[in-house]
Tab-separated table of C-alpha atoms and ligand atoms in Angstrom:
chain	number	residue	atom	x	y	z
A	1	MET	CA	112.281	109.445	109.561
A	2	LEU	CA	112.563	109.530	105.742
A	3	PRO	CA	112.518	112.831	103.853
A	4	ARG	CA	109.869	113.600	101.234
A	5	THR	CA	110.512	111.342	98.242
A	6	ILE	CA	110.304	114.212	95.797
A	7	ASP	CA	110.277	117.955	96.322
A	8	TRP	CA	111.311	121.254	94.709
A	9	SER	CA	114.017	123.526	96.080
A	10	ASP	CA	116.040	126.411	94.572
A	11	GLY	CA	114.842	125.773	91.031
A	12	ARG	CA	115.529	122.054	91.082
A	13	ILE	CA	113.827	118.759	91.800
A	14	VAL	CA	115.199	117.163	94.961
A	15	ALA	CA	114.523	113.432	95.140
A	16	VAL	CA	115.562	110.415	97.172
A	17	ASP	CA	117.870	108.389	94.877
A	18	GLN	CA	116.009	105.092	94.862
A	19	THR	CA	118.853	103.253	93.180
A	20	ALA	CA	121.000	103.822	96.284
A	21	LEU	CA	118.478	102.649	98.898
A	22	PRO	CA	118.686	101.370	101.573
A	23	GLU	CA	121.432	103.978	101.733
A	24	LEU	CA	119.816	107.404	101.832
A	25	ARG	CA	121.166	109.743	99.170
A	26	MET	CA	119.428	112.797	97.711
A	27	ARG	CA	119.624	113.752	94.028
A	28	ARG	CA	119.201	117.274	92.706
A	29	ILE	CA	117.850	117.410	89.179
A	30	GLY	CA	118.056	120.665	87.243
A	31	THR	CA	117.341	119.807	83.611
A	32	VAL	CA	114.856	117.794	81.583
A	33	ASP	CA	117.662	115.561	80.280
A	34	GLU	CA	118.715	114.723	83.836
A	35	LEU	CA	115.119	114.006	84.790
A	36	VAL	CA	114.470	111.691	81.817
A	37	GLU	CA	117.651	109.788	82.678
A	38	ALA	CA	116.675	109.625	86.369
A	39	ILE	CA	113.221	108.235	85.544
A	40	ARG	CA	114.632	105.645	83.138
A	41	ARG	CA	117.188	104.491	85.705
A	42	LEU	CA	114.517	104.377	88.480
A	43	VAL	CA	116.227	107.074	90.556
A	44	ILE	CA	112.613	108.255	90.766
A	45	ARG	CA	110.070	105.412	90.593
A	46	GLY	CA	106.605	104.357	91.724
A	47	ALA	CA	103.507	105.579	89.887
A	48	PRO	CA	102.458	108.539	92.114
A	49	ALA	CA	106.051	109.784	92.489
A	50	LEU	CA	106.426	109.568	88.709
A	51	GLY	CA	103.311	111.708	88.296
A	52	VAL	CA	104.746	114.414	90.529
A	53	ALA	CA	108.135	114.116	88.818
A	54	GLY	CA	106.412	114.615	85.463
A	55	ALA	CA	104.771	117.819	86.671
A	56	TYR	CA	107.978	119.179	88.244
A	57	GLY	CA	109.750	118.232	85.011
A	58	VAL	CA	107.477	120.539	83.044
A	59	ALA	CA	108.263	123.217	85.638
A	60	LEU	CA	111.982	122.735	84.862
A	61	ALA	CA	111.281	122.974	81.141
A	62	ALA	CA	109.124	126.097	81.574
A	63	ARG	CA	112.040	127.840	83.253
A	64	GLN	CA	114.235	127.020	80.260
A	65	THR	CA	111.915	127.929	77.383
A	66	ALA	CA	108.744	129.935	76.805
A	67	ASP	CA	108.345	128.554	73.284
A	68	PRO	CA	105.170	126.378	73.297
A	69	GLU	CA	106.532	123.897	70.747
A	70	ARG	CA	109.807	123.353	72.581
A	71	LEU	CA	107.958	123.068	75.849
A	72	ALA	CA	105.557	120.485	74.380
A	73	ALA	CA	108.502	118.497	73.000
A	74	ALA	CA	110.250	118.506	76.392
A	75	ALA	CA	107.006	117.463	78.086
A	76	ASP	CA	106.593	114.601	75.640
A	77	ARG	CA	110.117	113.362	76.322
A	78	ILE	CA	109.370	113.249	80.027
A	79	ALA	CA	106.000	111.552	79.520
A	80	CYS	CA	107.636	108.834	77.364
A	81	ALA	CA	110.504	108.103	79.774
A	82	ARG	CA	108.554	105.097	81.108
A	83	PRO	CA	105.407	103.794	79.462
A	84	THR	CA	103.374	101.770	81.966
A	85	ALA	CA	102.479	104.078	84.871
A	86	VAL	CA	99.733	106.374	83.587
A	87	ASN	CA	100.478	108.856	86.385
A	88	LEU	CA	103.645	110.054	84.611
A	89	ARG	CA	101.817	111.307	81.519
A	90	ARG	CA	98.973	112.635	83.679
A	91	GLY	CA	101.368	114.683	85.808
A	92	VAL	CA	103.050	116.086	82.702
A	93	GLN	CA	99.699	116.993	81.107
A	94	ARG	CA	98.414	118.670	84.225
A	95	ALA	CA	101.434	120.990	84.455
A	96	LEU	CA	101.545	121.615	80.700
A	97	ALA	CA	97.889	122.682	80.726
A	98	VAL	CA	98.772	125.864	82.658
A	99	SER	CA	102.033	126.611	80.842
A	100	GLY	CA	100.401	129.554	79.034
A	101	ASP	CA	100.264	131.294	82.418
A	102	GLY	CA	104.065	131.192	82.831
A	103	PRO	CA	106.623	129.184	84.802
A	104	ALA	CA	105.296	130.193	88.214
A	105	ALA	CA	101.871	128.778	87.349
A	106	VAL	CA	103.448	125.527	86.166
A	107	LEU	CA	105.409	125.173	89.373
A	108	ALA	CA	102.283	125.945	91.424
A	109	ALA	CA	100.418	123.178	89.559
A	110	ALA	CA	103.233	120.713	90.266
A	111	ARG	CA	103.309	121.657	93.939
A	112	ALA	CA	99.519	121.282	94.137
A	113	LEU	CA	99.778	117.797	92.608
A	114	ALA	CA	102.363	116.829	95.244
A	115	GLU	CA	100.091	118.012	98.058
A	116	GLU	CA	97.107	116.207	96.543
A	117	ASP	CA	99.130	113.004	96.459
A	118	VAL	CA	99.896	113.302	100.166
A	119	ALA	CA	96.209	113.804	100.967
A	120	ALA	CA	95.121	110.997	98.622
A	121	CYS	CA	97.511	108.501	100.246
A	122	ARG	CA	96.175	109.293	103.714
A	123	GLU	CA	92.629	108.710	102.534
A	124	ILE	CA	93.561	105.518	100.657
A	125	GLY	CA	95.152	104.272	103.868
A	126	ARG	CA	92.031	105.021	105.870
A	127	ARG	CA	89.648	103.466	103.354
A	128	GLY	CA	91.866	100.441	102.797
A	129	ALA	CA	92.153	99.763	106.515
A	130	GLU	CA	88.382	99.989	106.839
A	131	LEU	CA	87.910	97.570	103.934
A	132	LEU	CA	90.359	95.047	105.371
A	133	GLY	CA	88.518	95.218	108.676
A	134	GLU	CA	85.356	94.333	106.787
A	135	LEU	CA	86.981	91.538	104.752
A	136	CYS	CA	89.314	89.998	107.350
A	137	GLY	CA	88.166	91.149	110.769
A	138	ALA	CA	89.913	93.378	113.275
A	139	GLY	CA	93.176	91.433	113.217
A	140	PRO	CA	96.033	91.767	113.961
A	141	LEU	CA	96.411	90.868	110.280
A	142	ARG	CA	99.044	88.980	108.327
A	143	LEU	CA	99.515	90.966	105.117
A	144	HIS	CA	101.495	90.360	101.939
A	145	THR	CA	102.850	93.039	99.635
A	146	HIS	CA	104.910	93.203	96.493
A	147	CYS	CA	107.419	95.739	95.180
A	148	ASN	CA	107.209	99.090	96.961
A	149	ALA	CA	103.954	101.014	97.103
A	150	GLY	CA	105.070	103.025	100.097
A	151	ALA	CA	106.082	106.563	100.965
A	152	LEU	CA	109.065	106.180	98.641
A	153	ALA	CA	106.808	105.413	95.655
A	154	CYS	CA	104.707	108.492	96.373
A	155	VAL	CA	105.444	111.839	98.019
A	156	GLU	CA	104.760	110.542	101.539
A	157	TRP	CA	102.842	107.763	103.337
A	158	GLY	CA	102.188	105.442	100.367
A	159	THR	CA	99.246	103.558	98.876
A	160	ALA	CA	99.483	99.854	99.821
A	161	LEU	CA	101.899	100.716	102.633
A	162	GLY	CA	99.605	103.612	103.516
A	163	VAL	CA	96.992	100.957	104.304
A	164	VAL	CA	99.579	99.002	106.300
A	165	ARG	CA	100.669	102.130	108.237
A	166	THR	CA	97.078	103.023	109.045
A	167	LEU	CA	96.400	99.493	110.331
A	168	HIS	CA	99.655	99.510	112.273
A	169	ALA	CA	98.707	102.761	114.007
A	170	ASP	CA	95.689	100.876	115.395
A	171	GLY	CA	97.762	97.853	116.430
A	172	ARG	CA	96.155	95.768	113.680
A	173	VAL	CA	99.222	94.379	111.873
A	174	ARG	CA	100.742	91.077	112.955
A	175	TYR	CA	103.320	90.963	110.161
A	176	VAL	CA	103.871	91.920	106.534
A	177	VAL	CA	105.318	89.428	104.075
A	178	VAL	CA	107.563	91.396	101.676
A	179	ASP	CA	108.572	89.959	98.299
A	180	GLU	CA	112.150	90.760	97.306
A	181	THR	CA	110.906	91.944	93.903
A	182	ARG	CA	113.565	90.887	91.457
A	183	PRO	CA	115.328	92.154	89.487
A	184	LEU	CA	115.730	95.571	91.145
A	185	LEU	CA	114.704	94.521	94.668
A	186	GLN	CA	112.243	97.299	95.471
A	187	GLY	CA	110.736	95.035	98.144
A	188	ALA	CA	114.025	94.111	99.825
A	189	ARG	CA	115.720	97.490	99.506
A	190	ILE	CA	112.794	99.875	99.899
A	191	THR	CA	109.695	98.262	101.453
A	192	ALA	CA	111.735	96.477	104.105
A	193	LEU	CA	113.424	99.810	104.900
A	194	GLU	CA	110.107	101.619	105.274
A	195	LEU	CA	108.615	98.918	107.466
A	196	ALA	CA	111.690	98.760	109.684
A	197	ALA	CA	111.649	102.559	110.045
A	198	GLU	CA	108.064	102.329	111.342
A	199	GLY	CA	108.725	99.325	113.561
A	200	ILE	CA	106.256	97.197	111.603
A	201	GLU	CA	106.903	93.452	111.908
A	202	HIS	CA	107.864	91.965	108.525
A	203	ARG	CA	109.417	88.943	106.795
A	204	LEU	CA	111.355	89.177	103.537
A	205	VAL	CA	110.790	86.289	101.088
A	206	VAL	CA	112.049	85.503	97.598
A	207	ASP	CA	109.446	86.211	94.926
A	208	GLY	CA	108.939	82.526	94.157
A	209	ALA	CA	107.917	81.853	97.770
A	210	GLY	CA	104.971	84.252	97.760
A	211	PRO	CA	102.263	82.049	96.239
A	212	SER	CA	103.056	79.036	98.439
A	213	ILE	CA	103.155	81.217	101.574
A	214	ILE	CA	99.617	82.288	100.686
A	215	ALA	CA	98.598	78.670	99.937
A	216	ARG	CA	99.935	77.557	103.350
A	217	GLY	CA	97.465	79.895	105.080
A	218	LEU	CA	100.095	82.328	106.375
A	219	VAL	CA	98.468	85.454	104.911
A	220	ASP	CA	95.084	87.091	105.598
A	221	ALA	CA	95.183	89.555	102.686
A	222	VAL	CA	97.405	90.709	99.842
A	223	VAL	CA	97.708	94.495	99.400
A	224	VAL	CA	99.552	95.958	96.418
A	225	GLY	CA	99.767	99.204	94.463
A	226	ALA	CA	99.217	99.703	90.737
A	227	ASP	CA	100.785	101.450	87.780
A	228	ARG	CA	97.656	101.554	85.633
A	229	ILE	CA	94.142	100.215	86.100
A	230	ALA	CA	92.203	99.677	82.868
A	231	ARG	CA	88.508	100.433	82.367
A	232	ASN	CA	87.516	96.800	82.943
A	233	GLY	CA	89.496	96.663	86.220
A	234	ASP	CA	92.604	94.838	84.956
A	235	VAL	CA	95.592	95.970	87.019
A	236	ALA	CA	99.156	96.528	85.783
A	237	ASN	CA	101.706	96.369	88.599
A	238	LYS	CA	105.280	95.198	89.186
A	239	ILE	CA	106.139	91.850	87.611
A	240	GLY	CA	105.261	89.121	90.079
A	241	THR	CA	101.934	90.611	91.177
A	242	PHE	CA	99.819	88.276	89.002
A	243	PRO	CA	101.049	85.010	90.626
A	244	LEU	CA	100.148	86.446	94.055
A	245	ALA	CA	96.644	87.271	92.806
A	246	MET	CA	96.212	83.731	91.466
A	247	ALA	CA	97.403	82.226	94.719
A	248	ALA	CA	95.137	84.525	96.708
A	249	ALA	CA	92.100	83.630	94.600
A	250	ARG	CA	92.800	79.916	95.002
A	251	ALA	CA	93.199	80.291	98.769
A	252	GLY	CA	90.154	82.547	99.169
A	253	VAL	CA	92.367	85.370	100.460
A	254	PRO	CA	91.340	88.978	99.570
A	255	PHE	CA	93.552	90.642	96.945
A	256	VAL	CA	93.277	94.408	97.387
A	257	VAL	CA	94.752	97.068	95.108
A	258	ALA	CA	95.391	100.472	96.700
A	259	ALA	CA	95.871	103.292	94.212
A	260	PRO	CA	94.947	106.933	93.662
A	261	GLU	CA	92.229	107.910	91.183
A	262	SER	CA	95.050	109.184	88.937
A	263	THR	CA	96.098	105.551	88.312
A	264	LEU	CA	92.661	104.658	86.894
A	265	ASP	CA	92.727	104.909	83.125
A	266	ALA	CA	89.306	104.808	81.525
A	267	ALA	CA	90.919	105.392	78.111
A	268	THR	CA	92.503	101.944	78.279
A	269	PRO	CA	89.769	99.342	77.736
A	270	ASP	CA	91.544	96.354	79.317
A	271	GLY	CA	94.916	94.996	80.339
A	272	SER	CA	95.874	93.855	76.828
A	273	ALA	CA	96.050	97.533	75.817
A	274	ILE	CA	98.521	98.464	78.572
A	275	GLN	CA	102.075	98.879	77.324
A	276	ILE	CA	104.359	96.749	79.468
A	277	GLU	CA	107.848	98.192	79.819
A	278	ASP	CA	110.633	95.844	78.743
A	279	ARG	CA	113.868	96.647	80.529
A	280	ALA	CA	117.480	95.672	79.857
A	281	ALA	CA	118.486	92.013	80.091
A	282	GLY	CA	121.435	92.958	82.296
A	283	GLU	CA	119.097	93.657	85.219
A	284	VAL	CA	118.090	89.979	85.171
A	285	LEU	CA	121.560	88.564	84.542
A	286	ASP	CA	123.197	90.373	87.467
A	287	VAL	CA	122.271	89.121	90.906
A	288	GLY	CA	123.517	90.751	94.107
A	289	ASP	CA	127.290	90.546	94.095
A	290	GLY	CA	127.328	89.974	90.352
A	291	ARG	CA	127.435	86.146	90.390
A	292	GLY	CA	124.478	85.684	88.089
A	293	ALA	CA	123.919	84.049	84.701
A	294	PRO	CA	126.794	83.553	82.274
A	295	ALA	CA	127.533	86.766	80.387
A	296	GLY	CA	125.524	86.997	77.219
A	297	THR	CA	122.671	84.757	78.399
A	298	PRO	CA	119.538	85.880	76.570
A	299	ALA	CA	116.932	87.183	79.000
A	300	TRP	CA	113.467	88.715	79.104
A	301	ASN	CA	112.855	91.516	81.549
A	302	PRO	CA	109.209	92.657	81.534
A	303	ALA	CA	108.923	95.190	84.367
A	304	PHE	CA	105.169	94.739	84.940
A	305	ASP	CA	102.390	92.181	84.637
A	306	VAL	CA	98.630	92.449	84.348
A	307	THR	CA	96.330	90.932	86.953
A	308	PRO	CA	92.901	90.273	85.431
A	309	ALA	CA	90.005	92.074	87.115
A	310	GLU	CA	88.375	88.762	88.047
A	311	LEU	CA	91.211	88.148	90.552
A	312	VAL	CA	90.946	91.578	92.204
A	313	THR	CA	88.734	91.636	95.296
A	314	ALA	CA	88.663	95.436	95.358
A	315	VAL	CA	90.438	98.572	94.217
A	316	VAL	CA	90.611	101.244	96.926
A	317	THR	CA	91.169	104.849	95.889
A	318	GLU	CA	90.944	108.072	97.868
A	319	ALA	CA	87.384	108.453	96.631
A	320	ARG	CA	85.889	104.994	96.129
A	321	THR	CA	86.049	101.298	96.878
A	322	LEU	CA	85.503	99.458	93.609
A	323	ARG	CA	84.517	95.855	94.288
A	324	ARG	CA	84.842	92.848	92.001
A	325	GLY	CA	81.826	92.282	89.841
A	326	ALA	CA	79.298	94.994	89.923
A	327	ASP	CA	81.358	98.152	90.033
A	328	LEU	CA	84.972	97.312	89.224
A	329	GLN	CA	84.603	99.309	86.032
A	330	VAL	CA	86.753	102.424	86.193
B	1	LIG	O1	109.365	99.870	88.446
B	1	LIG	P1	108.775	100.606	89.618
B	1	LIG	O2	109.592	100.454	90.859
B	1	LIG	O3	108.445	102.037	89.297
B	1	LIG	O4	107.394	99.870	89.888
B	1	LIG	C1	106.589	100.321	90.942
B	1	LIG	C2	105.391	99.504	91.160
B	1	LIG	O5	105.097	98.577	90.440
B	1	LIG	C3	104.471	99.957	92.252
B	1	LIG	O6	103.806	98.869	92.824
B	1	LIG	C4	103.425	100.920	91.673
B	1	LIG	O7	104.032	101.953	90.946
B	1	LIG	C5	102.565	101.508	92.725
B	1	LIG	S1	103.444	102.667	93.725
B	1	LIG	C6	102.329	103.329	94.830
């Protein structure tokens, strides 16, 4: 059984170090500088977990200063640590909004956000499982997921993997195809770990295999998470999501996005307005044991892509099921 991904204890953030997985190591984070570094390095990652980290980060800052300007500056540094997942800024803003009431109020707001995330994931799982029943039948289903939208990307349970867990509890999962998710292997290191821990049948594949596995009729539905969903329904998620959506559309396979309401961003009109994080070339050059590209090879490392709304069968949140066409307007 995995511990909570992110929590608060003795005046510090306590988080699973996601860079070490599948080895389980906890990190204690006591300052804003440490938190910003941890977020940038993906020690803490996944949109909902980033939201909670943002709120706890303001709680750390509020213990260190009561000066509103310094607090706002610290909050802004946390919010800017990664640009794509809207949850990070939202979590920061939510905690900052009560900072006038003192550090205890900020911490209480962060704790409340963490509990809301747990409840939201359970409900996303329930609604997503119901939707897949409607779209694909009772199963057992062959599902495909990308990156890690599981318990380790949230506080507990997960969004896309919350749907998988809920289906599994009813004996409705035949297997889950898991993309490795280069360059940082969130699928191989984290999703495969979560599925194994639950005894859920799964197959790891290289990212390039995903679309052809769908085309060969080996998948009933694709279920992924999201980092930001624009007003028109365009979905930013881990790089490699878009090719799966194209393959799913071509094969007539449902492509379902499972995400909390806090990932919907009505202030962003469409996917072209979403800032895509560019990460260091070294992450692409190094592969596994280090035998990768020749040193100095120029590389691009966009961390996310945007799947156009027209390829999204439905977005499932804890409150709604937004279907393509009529109501996929967030
Ligand atoms: O770079 P990461 O690992 O933070 O990217 C995570 C993803 O893209 C997830 O799919 C997304 O945040 C949803 S997590 C429920």
